PDB file of C-alpha atoms in Angstrom:
ATOM      1  CA  UNK A  10     -20.429   2.995   9.652  1.00  0.00           C
ATOM      2  CA  UNK A  11     -20.152   6.223   7.986  1.00  0.00           C
ATOM      3  CA  UNK A  12     -20.072   6.236   4.152  1.00  0.00           C
ATOM      4  CA  UNK A  13     -16.441   6.634   2.622  1.00  0.00           C
ATOM      5  CA  UNK A  14     -15.987   8.631  -0.492  1.00  0.00           C
ATOM      6  CA  UNK A  15     -13.390   6.587  -2.480  1.00  0.00           C
ATOM      7  CA  UNK A  16     -11.324   7.811  -5.518  1.00  0.00           C
ATOM      8  CA  UNK A  17      -9.358   5.260  -7.600  1.00  0.00           C
ATOM      9  CA  UNK A  18      -5.499   5.819  -8.018  1.00  0.00           C
ATOM     10  CA  UNK A  19      -3.124   4.548 -10.547  1.00  0.00           C
ATOM     11  CA  UNK A  20       0.055   2.462 -10.705  1.00  0.00           C
ATOM     12  CA  UNK A  21       2.637   4.648 -12.178  1.00  0.00           C
ATOM     13  CA  UNK A  22       2.522   5.482 -15.746  1.00  0.00           C
ATOM     14  CA  UNK A  23       2.603   3.644 -19.093  1.00  0.00           C
ATOM     15  CA  UNK A  24       5.052   6.421 -20.134  1.00  0.00           C
ATOM     16  CA  UNK A  25       6.231   9.880 -18.914  1.00  0.00           C
ATOM     17  CA  UNK A  26       8.913  12.456 -19.797  1.00  0.00           C
ATOM     18  CA  UNK A  27       9.334  15.753 -21.643  1.00  0.00           C
ATOM     19  CA  UNK A  28       7.584  16.294 -24.913  1.00  0.00           C
ATOM     20  CA  UNK A  29      10.717  17.624 -26.554  1.00  0.00           C
ATOM     21  CA  UNK A  30      13.840  18.920 -24.880  1.00  0.00           C
ATOM     22  CA  UNK A  31      11.980  22.122 -23.818  1.00  0.00           C
ATOM     23  CA  UNK A  32       8.553  20.835 -23.701  1.00  0.00           C
ATOM     24  CA  UNK A  33       6.260  20.272 -20.787  1.00  0.00           C
ATOM     25  CA  UNK A  34       6.264  16.865 -18.681  1.00  0.00           C
ATOM     26  CA  UNK A  35       3.663  14.647 -19.951  1.00  0.00           C
ATOM     27  CA  UNK A  36       2.456  11.141 -18.969  1.00  0.00           C
ATOM     28  CA  UNK A  37      -0.080   8.528 -19.812  1.00  0.00           C
ATOM     29  CA  UNK A  38      -1.380   7.262 -16.604  1.00  0.00           C
ATOM     30  CA  UNK A  39      -1.890   3.516 -15.756  1.00  0.00           C
ATOM     31  CA  UNK A  40      -5.168   3.416 -13.662  1.00  0.00           C
ATOM     32  CA  UNK A  41      -5.479   0.872 -10.976  1.00  0.00           C
ATOM     33  CA  UNK A  42      -8.828   0.194  -9.413  1.00  0.00           C
ATOM     34  CA  UNK A  43      -7.274  -1.731  -6.547  1.00  0.00           C
ATOM     35  CA  UNK A  44      -5.555   1.163  -5.165  1.00  0.00           C
ATOM     36  CA  UNK A  45      -7.335   4.346  -3.951  1.00  0.00           C
ATOM     37  CA  UNK A  46      -8.187   6.871  -1.198  1.00  0.00           C
ATOM     38  CA  UNK A  47     -11.350   7.180   0.944  1.00  0.00           C
ATOM     39  CA  UNK A  48     -12.428  10.047   2.952  1.00  0.00           C
ATOM     40  CA  UNK A  49     -15.414  10.221   5.247  1.00  0.00           C
ATOM     41  CA  UNK A  50     -16.762  13.135   7.205  1.00  0.00           C
ATOM     42  CA  UNK A  51     -18.440  13.027  10.760  1.00  0.00           C
ATOM     43  CA  UNK A  52     -19.880  15.835  12.950  1.00  0.00           C
ATOM     44  CA  UNK A  53     -17.455  17.404  15.212  1.00  0.00           C
ATOM     45  CA  UNK A  54     -19.774  19.509  17.440  1.00  0.00           C
ATOM     46  CA  UNK A  55     -19.083  22.724  15.221  1.00  0.00           C
ATOM     47  CA  UNK A  56     -15.400  22.659  15.676  1.00  0.00           C
ATOM     48  CA  UNK A  57     -12.906  21.974  12.788  1.00  0.00           C
ATOM     49  CA  UNK A  58     -10.735  19.242  13.211  1.00  0.00           C
ATOM     50  CA  UNK A  59      -7.167  18.469  12.009  1.00  0.00           C
ATOM     51  CA  UNK A  60      -6.650  16.368   8.844  1.00  0.00           C
ATOM     52  CA  UNK A  61      -4.978  13.060   9.469  1.00  0.00           C
ATOM     53  CA  UNK A  62      -1.354  13.176   8.688  1.00  0.00           C
ATOM     54  CA  UNK A  63      -1.986  11.429   5.244  1.00  0.00           C
ATOM     55  CA  UNK A  64      -3.423  14.588   3.931  1.00  0.00           C
ATOM     56  CA  UNK A  65      -1.613  17.879   4.869  1.00  0.00           C
ATOM     57  CA  UNK A  66      -3.986  20.417   6.184  1.00  0.00           C
ATOM     58  CA  UNK A  67      -2.100  23.165   4.188  1.00  0.00           C
ATOM     59  CA  UNK A  68      -2.311  21.238   0.792  1.00  0.00           C
ATOM     60  CA  UNK A  69      -6.119  20.529   1.615  1.00  0.00           C
ATOM     61  CA  UNK A  70      -6.706  24.187   2.578  1.00  0.00           C
ATOM     62  CA  UNK A  71      -5.131  25.322  -0.749  1.00  0.00           C
ATOM     63  CA  UNK A  72      -7.358  23.003  -2.756  1.00  0.00           C
ATOM     64  CA  UNK A  73     -10.477  24.242  -1.053  1.00  0.00           C
ATOM     65  CA  UNK A  74      -9.493  27.791  -1.492  1.00  0.00           C
ATOM     66  CA  UNK A  75      -8.862  27.408  -5.036  1.00  0.00           C
ATOM     67  CA  UNK A  76     -12.429  26.063  -5.346  1.00  0.00           C
ATOM     68  CA  UNK A  77     -13.700  28.832  -3.270  1.00  0.00           C
ATOM     69  CA  UNK A  78     -14.991  26.500  -0.520  1.00  0.00           C
ATOM     70  CA  UNK A  79     -14.630  26.721   3.325  1.00  0.00           C
ATOM     71  CA  UNK A  80     -12.793  23.889   5.096  1.00  0.00           C
ATOM     72  CA  UNK A  81     -15.581  21.284   6.688  1.00  0.00           C
ATOM     73  CA  UNK A  82     -16.610  21.589  10.239  1.00  0.00           C
ATOM     74  CA  UNK A  83     -16.119  17.886  10.790  1.00  0.00           C
ATOM     75  CA  UNK A  84     -13.924  15.025  11.674  1.00  0.00           C
ATOM     76  CA  UNK A  85     -12.035  13.918   8.696  1.00  0.00           C
ATOM     77  CA  UNK A  86     -11.089  10.338   8.401  1.00  0.00           C
ATOM     78  CA  UNK A  87      -8.609   9.336   5.541  1.00  0.00           C
ATOM     79  CA  UNK A  88      -7.715   5.799   4.298  1.00  0.00           C
ATOM     80  CA  UNK A  89      -5.149   5.462   1.602  1.00  0.00           C
ATOM     81  CA  UNK A  90      -4.351   2.133   0.071  1.00  0.00           C
ATOM     82  CA  UNK A  91      -0.676   3.292  -0.539  1.00  0.00           C
ATOM     83  CA  UNK A  92       1.677   5.858   0.999  1.00  0.00           C
ATOM     84  CA  UNK A  93       2.124   9.353  -0.784  1.00  0.00           C
ATOM     85  CA  UNK A  94       5.313   9.110  -2.821  1.00  0.00           C
ATOM     86  CA  UNK A  95       4.609   5.500  -3.761  1.00  0.00           C
ATOM     87  CA  UNK A  96       3.743   6.440  -7.366  1.00  0.00           C
ATOM     88  CA  UNK A  97      -0.187   5.469  -6.920  1.00  0.00           C
ATOM     89  CA  UNK A  98      -1.724   8.907  -7.234  1.00  0.00           C
ATOM     90  CA  UNK A  99      -2.674   9.080  -3.624  1.00  0.00           C
ATOM     91  CA  UNK A 100      -2.047  12.738  -3.354  1.00  0.00           C
ATOM     92  CA  UNK A 101      -4.609  13.569  -6.231  1.00  0.00           C
ATOM     93  CA  UNK A 102      -7.038  10.910  -4.959  1.00  0.00           C
ATOM     94  CA  UNK A 103      -7.169  12.104  -1.518  1.00  0.00           C
ATOM     95  CA  UNK A 104      -7.979  15.665  -2.539  1.00  0.00           C
ATOM     96  CA  UNK A 105     -10.667  14.370  -5.010  1.00  0.00           C
ATOM     97  CA  UNK A 106     -12.152  12.246  -2.244  1.00  0.00           C
ATOM     98  CA  UNK A 107     -12.174  15.254   0.081  1.00  0.00           C
ATOM     99  CA  UNK A 108     -14.253  17.118  -2.721  1.00  0.00           C
ATOM    100  CA  UNK A 109     -16.631  14.285  -3.061  1.00  0.00           C
ATOM    101  CA  UNK A 110     -17.125  13.967   0.729  1.00  0.00           C
ATOM    102  CA  UNK A 111     -18.053  17.583   0.799  1.00  0.00           C
ATOM    103  CA  UNK A 112     -20.451  17.271  -2.249  1.00  0.00           C
ATOM    104  CA  UNK A 113     -18.353  19.796  -4.191  1.00  0.00           C
ATOM    105  CA  UNK A 114     -19.907  19.678  -7.738  1.00  0.00           C
ATOM    106  CA  UNK A 115     -16.848  21.231  -9.542  1.00  0.00           C
ATOM    107  CA  UNK A 116     -16.104  20.252 -13.083  1.00  0.00           C
ATOM    108  CA  UNK A 117     -13.073  17.858 -13.919  1.00  0.00           C
ATOM    109  CA  UNK A 118     -11.174  20.859 -15.019  1.00  0.00           C
ATOM    110  CA  UNK A 119     -11.699  22.968 -11.991  1.00  0.00           C
ATOM    111  CA  UNK A 120     -10.619  20.115  -9.792  1.00  0.00           C
ATOM    112  CA  UNK A 121      -7.650  19.580 -11.857  1.00  0.00           C
ATOM    113  CA  UNK A 122      -6.565  23.120 -11.443  1.00  0.00           C
ATOM    114  CA  UNK A 123      -7.375  23.158  -7.643  1.00  0.00           C
ATOM    115  CA  UNK A 124      -5.149  20.045  -7.162  1.00  0.00           C
ATOM    116  CA  UNK A 125      -2.333  21.993  -9.175  1.00  0.00           C
ATOM    117  CA  UNK A 126      -2.748  25.070  -7.047  1.00  0.00           C
ATOM    118  CA  UNK A 127      -2.597  23.027  -4.043  1.00  0.00           C
ATOM    119  CA  UNK A 128       0.360  20.679  -4.971  1.00  0.00           C
ATOM    120  CA  UNK A 129       2.055  21.952  -8.144  1.00  0.00           C
ATOM    121  CA  UNK A 130       1.496  18.750 -10.009  1.00  0.00           C
ATOM    122  CA  UNK A 131      -1.505  16.568 -10.556  1.00  0.00           C
ATOM    123  CA  UNK A 132      -2.568  13.242 -11.871  1.00  0.00           C
ATOM    124  CA  UNK A 133      -5.647  13.047 -14.238  1.00  0.00           C
ATOM    125  CA  UNK A 134      -7.748  10.898 -11.870  1.00  0.00           C
ATOM    126  CA  UNK A 135     -10.818  13.218 -12.129  1.00  0.00           C
ATOM    127  CA  UNK A 136     -11.007  12.650 -15.791  1.00  0.00           C
ATOM    128  CA  UNK A 137     -13.150   9.941 -17.313  1.00  0.00           C
ATOM    129  CA  UNK A 138     -10.739   7.109 -18.827  1.00  0.00           C
ATOM    130  CA  UNK A 139      -7.603   9.219 -17.753  1.00  0.00           C
ATOM    131  CA  UNK A 140      -5.428   6.567 -19.763  1.00  0.00           C
ATOM    132  CA  UNK A 141      -6.853   8.077 -22.916  1.00  0.00           C
ATOM    133  CA  UNK A 142      -5.018  11.404 -22.364  1.00  0.00           C
ATOM    134  CA  UNK A 143      -1.512  12.662 -22.915  1.00  0.00           C
ATOM    135  CA  UNK A 144      -1.591  14.617 -19.569  1.00  0.00           C
ATOM    136  CA  UNK A 145       0.711  17.645 -18.766  1.00  0.00           C
ATOM    137  CA  UNK A 146       0.752  16.993 -15.018  1.00  0.00           C
ATOM    138  CA  UNK A 147       2.532  20.343 -14.225  1.00  0.00           C
ATOM    139  CA  UNK A 148       0.030  22.253 -16.239  1.00  0.00           C
ATOM    140  CA  UNK A 149      -3.161  20.422 -15.408  1.00  0.00           C
ATOM    141  CA  UNK A 150      -4.259  19.837 -18.951  1.00  0.00           C
ATOM    142  CA  UNK A 151      -4.562  17.401 -21.637  1.00  0.00           C
ATOM    143  CA  UNK A 152      -2.070  17.949 -24.521  1.00  0.00           C
ATOM    144  CA  UNK A 153      -4.246  15.520 -26.737  1.00  0.00           C
ATOM    145  CA  UNK A 154      -6.456  12.534 -26.587  1.00  0.00           C
ATOM    146  CA  UNK A 155      -4.961   9.047 -26.975  1.00  0.00           C
ATOM    147  CA  UNK A 156      -6.485   5.746 -27.944  1.00  0.00           C
ATOM    148  CA  UNK A 157      -7.490   3.385 -25.249  1.00  0.00           C
ATOM    149  CA  UNK A 158      -5.046   0.663 -24.841  1.00  0.00           C
ATOM    150  CA  UNK A 159      -6.089  -3.048 -24.568  1.00  0.00           C
ATOM    151  CA  UNK A 160      -6.351  -4.874 -21.271  1.00  0.00           C
ATOM    152  CA  UNK A 161      -3.443  -6.165 -19.400  1.00  0.00           C
ATOM    153  CA  UNK A 162      -2.678  -8.261 -16.331  1.00  0.00           C
ATOM    154  CA  UNK A 163      -0.224  -6.459 -14.194  1.00  0.00           C
ATOM    155  CA  UNK A 164       1.535  -7.855 -11.228  1.00  0.00           C
ATOM    156  CA  UNK A 165       3.724  -5.477  -9.276  1.00  0.00           C
ATOM    157  CA  UNK A 166       4.679  -4.008  -5.940  1.00  0.00           C
ATOM    158  CA  UNK A 167       6.725  -1.294  -4.418  1.00  0.00           C
ATOM    159  CA  UNK A 168      10.404  -1.235  -4.632  1.00  0.00           C
ATOM    160  CA  UNK A 169      12.441   1.112  -2.273  1.00  0.00           C
ATOM    161  CA  UNK A 170      11.279   4.344  -0.391  1.00  0.00           C
ATOM    162  CA  UNK A 171       8.675   6.667  -1.421  1.00  0.00           C
ATOM    163  CA  UNK A 172       9.735   9.444  -3.693  1.00  0.00           C
ATOM    164  CA  UNK A 173       7.742  12.697  -3.605  1.00  0.00           C
ATOM    165  CA  UNK A 174       6.937  14.593  -6.715  1.00  0.00           C
ATOM    166  CA  UNK A 175       8.855  17.808  -6.978  1.00  0.00           C
ATOM    167  CA  UNK A 176       6.679  20.168  -9.298  1.00  0.00           C
ATOM    168  CA  UNK A 177       9.636  22.075 -10.575  1.00  0.00           C
ATOM    169  CA  UNK A 178      11.654  18.888 -11.308  1.00  0.00           C
ATOM    170  CA  UNK A 179      11.797  18.433 -15.033  1.00  0.00           C
ATOM    171  CA  UNK A 180      14.640  16.102 -15.342  1.00  0.00           C
ATOM    172  CA  UNK A 181      12.856  13.563 -17.376  1.00  0.00           C
ATOM    173  CA  UNK A 182      13.904  11.919 -20.516  1.00  0.00           C
ATOM    174  CA  UNK A 183      12.296  12.998 -23.939  1.00  0.00           C
ATOM    175  CA  UNK A 184       9.587  10.775 -24.957  1.00  0.00           C
ATOM    176  CA  UNK A 185       8.277  12.664 -28.015  1.00  0.00           C
ATOM    177  CA  UNK A 186       9.369   9.782 -30.095  1.00  0.00           C
ATOM    178  CA  UNK A 187       7.331   7.281 -27.862  1.00  0.00           C
ATOM    179  CA  UNK A 188       3.999   9.166 -28.231  1.00  0.00           C
ATOM    180  CA  UNK A 189       3.392   8.483 -31.911  1.00  0.00           C
ATOM    181  CA  UNK A 190       4.410   4.758 -31.486  1.00  0.00           C
ATOM    182  CA  UNK A 191       2.057   4.425 -28.411  1.00  0.00           C
ATOM    183  CA  UNK A 192      -0.804   5.931 -30.461  1.00  0.00           C
ATOM    184  CA  UNK A 193      -0.204   3.565 -33.449  1.00  0.00           C
ATOM    185  CA  UNK A 194       0.099   0.513 -31.095  1.00  0.00           C
ATOM    186  CA  UNK A 195      -2.938   1.261 -29.054  1.00  0.00           C
ATOM    187  CA  UNK A 196      -5.140   1.830 -32.267  1.00  0.00           C
ATOM    188  CA  UNK A 197      -4.330  -1.780 -33.182  1.00  0.00           C
ATOM    189  CA  UNK A 198      -4.270  -3.373 -29.923  1.00  0.00           C
ATOM    190  CA  UNK A 199      -0.693  -4.411 -30.044  1.00  0.00           C
ATOM    191  CA  UNK A 200      -0.097  -5.332 -26.483  1.00  0.00           C
ATOM    192  CA  UNK A 201       3.508  -6.393 -27.257  1.00  0.00           C
ATOM    193  CA  UNK A 202       4.259  -3.121 -28.866  1.00  0.00           C
ATOM    194  CA  UNK A 203       2.612  -1.035 -25.933  1.00  0.00           C
ATOM    195  CA  UNK A 204       4.565  -3.015 -23.409  1.00  0.00           C
ATOM    196  CA  UNK A 205       7.813  -2.426 -25.315  1.00  0.00           C
ATOM    197  CA  UNK A 206       7.093   1.325 -25.272  1.00  0.00           C
ATOM    198  CA  UNK A 207       6.196   1.366 -21.539  1.00  0.00           C
ATOM    199  CA  UNK A 208       9.590  -0.555 -21.060  1.00  0.00           C
ATOM    200  CA  UNK A 209      11.693   1.989 -23.002  1.00  0.00           C
ATOM    201  CA  UNK A 210       9.958   4.777 -21.021  1.00  0.00           C
ATOM    202  CA  UNK A 211      10.763   3.171 -17.784  1.00  0.00           C
ATOM    203  CA  UNK A 212      14.263   2.204 -18.669  1.00  0.00           C
ATOM    204  CA  UNK A 213      15.019   5.802 -19.668  1.00  0.00           C
ATOM    205  CA  UNK A 214      13.799   7.135 -16.431  1.00  0.00           C
ATOM    206  CA  UNK A 215      15.646   4.503 -14.541  1.00  0.00           C
ATOM    207  CA  UNK A 216      18.960   5.335 -16.410  1.00  0.00           C
ATOM    208  CA  UNK A 217      18.403   9.135 -15.660  1.00  0.00           C
ATOM    209  CA  UNK A 218      17.038   8.977 -12.110  1.00  0.00           C
ATOM    210  CA  UNK A 219      17.738   5.508 -10.579  1.00  0.00           C
ATOM    211  CA  UNK A 220      17.729   3.393  -8.734  1.00  0.00           C
ATOM    212  CA  UNK A 221      20.964   1.760 -10.019  1.00  0.00           C
ATOM    213  CA  UNK A 222      19.979  -1.667  -8.486  1.00  0.00           C
ATOM    214  CA  UNK A 223      16.371  -1.820  -9.729  1.00  0.00           C
ATOM    215  CA  UNK A 224      15.832  -5.428 -10.700  1.00  0.00           C
ATOM    216  CA  UNK A 225      12.506  -5.084 -12.434  1.00  0.00           C
ATOM    217  CA  UNK A 226      13.868  -5.498 -15.882  1.00  0.00           C
ATOM    218  CA  UNK A 227      15.517  -8.818 -14.774  1.00  0.00           C
ATOM    219  CA  UNK A 228      12.186 -10.050 -13.261  1.00  0.00           C
ATOM    220  CA  UNK A 229      10.343  -9.117 -16.514  1.00  0.00           C
ATOM    221  CA  UNK A 230      12.846 -11.276 -18.414  1.00  0.00           C
ATOM    222  CA  UNK A 231      12.904 -14.178 -16.048  1.00  0.00           C
ATOM    223  CA  UNK A 232       8.993 -14.270 -15.721  1.00  0.00           C
ATOM    224  CA  UNK A 233       8.541 -13.838 -19.599  1.00  0.00           C
ATOM    225  CA  UNK A 234       6.507 -10.738 -19.121  1.00  0.00           C
ATOM    226  CA  UNK A 235       5.774  -8.646 -22.311  1.00  0.00           C
ATOM    227  CA  UNK A 236       7.532  -5.823 -20.496  1.00  0.00           C
ATOM    228  CA  UNK A 237       7.344  -3.641 -17.364  1.00  0.00           C
ATOM    229  CA  UNK A 238       6.056  -0.256 -16.204  1.00  0.00           C
ATOM    230  CA  UNK A 239       7.105   2.128 -13.077  1.00  0.00           C
ATOM    231  CA  UNK A 240       6.000   5.111 -11.334  1.00  0.00           C
ATOM    232  CA  UNK A 241       8.447   7.576 -13.041  1.00  0.00           C
ATOM    233  CA  UNK A 242       8.704   9.362  -9.507  1.00  0.00           C
ATOM    234  CA  UNK A 243       7.572   7.007  -6.906  1.00  0.00           C
ATOM    235  CA  UNK A 244       8.447   3.183  -5.913  1.00  0.00           C
ATOM    236  CA  UNK A 245       5.679   1.431  -7.916  1.00  0.00           C
ATOM    237  CA  UNK A 246       7.031  -1.024 -10.336  1.00  0.00           C
ATOM    238  CA  UNK A 247       4.896  -3.599 -12.561  1.00  0.00           C
ATOM    239  CA  UNK A 248       5.276  -6.479 -14.894  1.00  0.00           C
ATOM    240  CA  UNK A 249       2.927  -6.463 -17.908  1.00  0.00           C
ATOM    241  CA  UNK A 250       1.225  -9.726 -19.200  1.00  0.00           C
ATOM    242  CA  UNK A 251      -1.388 -10.843 -21.506  1.00  0.00           C
ATOM    243  CA  UNK A 252      -4.632 -11.138 -19.712  1.00  0.00           C
ATOM    244  CA  UNK A 253      -4.834 -14.386 -17.669  1.00  0.00           C
ATOM    245  CA  UNK A 254      -1.141 -15.212 -18.558  1.00  0.00           C
ATOM    246  CA  UNK A 255       0.680 -14.436 -15.130  1.00  0.00           C
ATOM    247  CA  UNK A 256       2.875 -17.349 -14.298  1.00  0.00           C
ATOM    248  CA  UNK A 257       2.316 -19.261 -11.108  1.00  0.00           C
ATOM    249  CA  UNK A 258       4.587 -17.814  -8.381  1.00  0.00           C
ATOM    250  CA  UNK A 259       5.053 -14.438  -9.827  1.00  0.00           C
ATOM    251  CA  UNK A 260       4.063 -12.701  -6.772  1.00  0.00           C
ATOM    252  CA  UNK A 261       6.295 -14.799  -4.459  1.00  0.00           C
ATOM    253  CA  UNK A 262       9.210 -13.926  -6.907  1.00  0.00           C
ATOM    254  CA  UNK A 263       8.653 -10.299  -6.441  1.00  0.00           C
ATOM    255  CA  UNK A 264       8.392 -10.450  -2.576  1.00  0.00           C
ATOM    256  CA  UNK A 265      11.600 -12.539  -2.604  1.00  0.00           C
ATOM    257  CA  UNK A 266      13.272  -9.725  -4.426  1.00  0.00           C
ATOM    258  CA  UNK A 267      12.216  -7.075  -1.800  1.00  0.00           C
ATOM    259  CA  UNK A 268       8.937  -5.758  -3.436  1.00  0.00           C
ATOM    260  CA  UNK A 269       6.252  -4.808  -0.677  1.00  0.00           C
ATOM    261  CA  UNK A 270       2.523  -4.727  -0.887  1.00  0.00           C
ATOM    262  CA  UNK A 271       2.608  -6.922  -3.939  1.00  0.00           C
ATOM    263  CA  UNK A 272      -0.693  -7.026  -6.008  1.00  0.00           C
ATOM    264  CA  UNK A 273      -2.204  -8.192  -9.226  1.00  0.00           C
ATOM    265  CA  UNK A 274      -4.755  -6.373 -11.103  1.00  0.00           C
ATOM    266  CA  UNK A 275      -6.235  -6.098 -14.585  1.00  0.00           C
ATOM    267  CA  UNK A 276      -6.396  -2.861 -16.560  1.00  0.00           C
ATOM    268  CA  UNK A 277      -9.305  -1.742 -18.626  1.00  0.00           C
ATOM    269  CA  UNK A 278      -9.443  -2.517 -22.318  1.00  0.00           C
ATOM    270  CA  UNK A 279     -11.146  -0.898 -25.267  1.00  0.00           C
ATOM    271  CA  UNK A 280     -14.888  -1.493 -25.181  1.00  0.00           C
TER     272      UNK A 280
END
């Protein structure tokens, strides 16, 4: 079996929105080691092969061009744990996995800029501890560092069809009031406070962008979760719990409400 080069994705965002009414779209990503994308290369007798449909040849070509690298003369095999548009960071993860498979030793900043050049928006998956950045996804830069939040148990799934990110879409709620509250709660390890902030960010996006029949808030209440999170573009939805406090039958309840590919994972906490 050929070695696969894997990059971890995420599961939506702790918060996302405009940093002020005229400010950039910013986010705090919610990493998920359970989801990711893998790429392996195999010899193709000197002929360039087409990328599989998961990874657009034009997007991959633009990414490599931005890094001043020629496309590989190889068969490219792509495995993604979620569909693009699910809100799991697969688009960025696939490009980063391609760079790893090709042995491209670019800096995280160069990789972020190449992803931006290729797709117009980028998740901070190339950064160490990406959840500790307030990230401007349409500018490929960190606005500021953020405290590491404590660990959570998350139960979630995907509700509804994939929703592709549109780079020039800035129709997001203002979250400038949530950022200082997030910093304060993360610095003190206040899980309940962080979950409330994530919930407010999710609710603002749902009110603005839909869907109107999203039942995640009701599930969070019924299952006594601390709060809930979502992909602010995408179909990922998650319930937030104290570590080890997920009630029995939570996954079955999500499936019964129409969530697919239901999963449970733990986020990293402060070391």
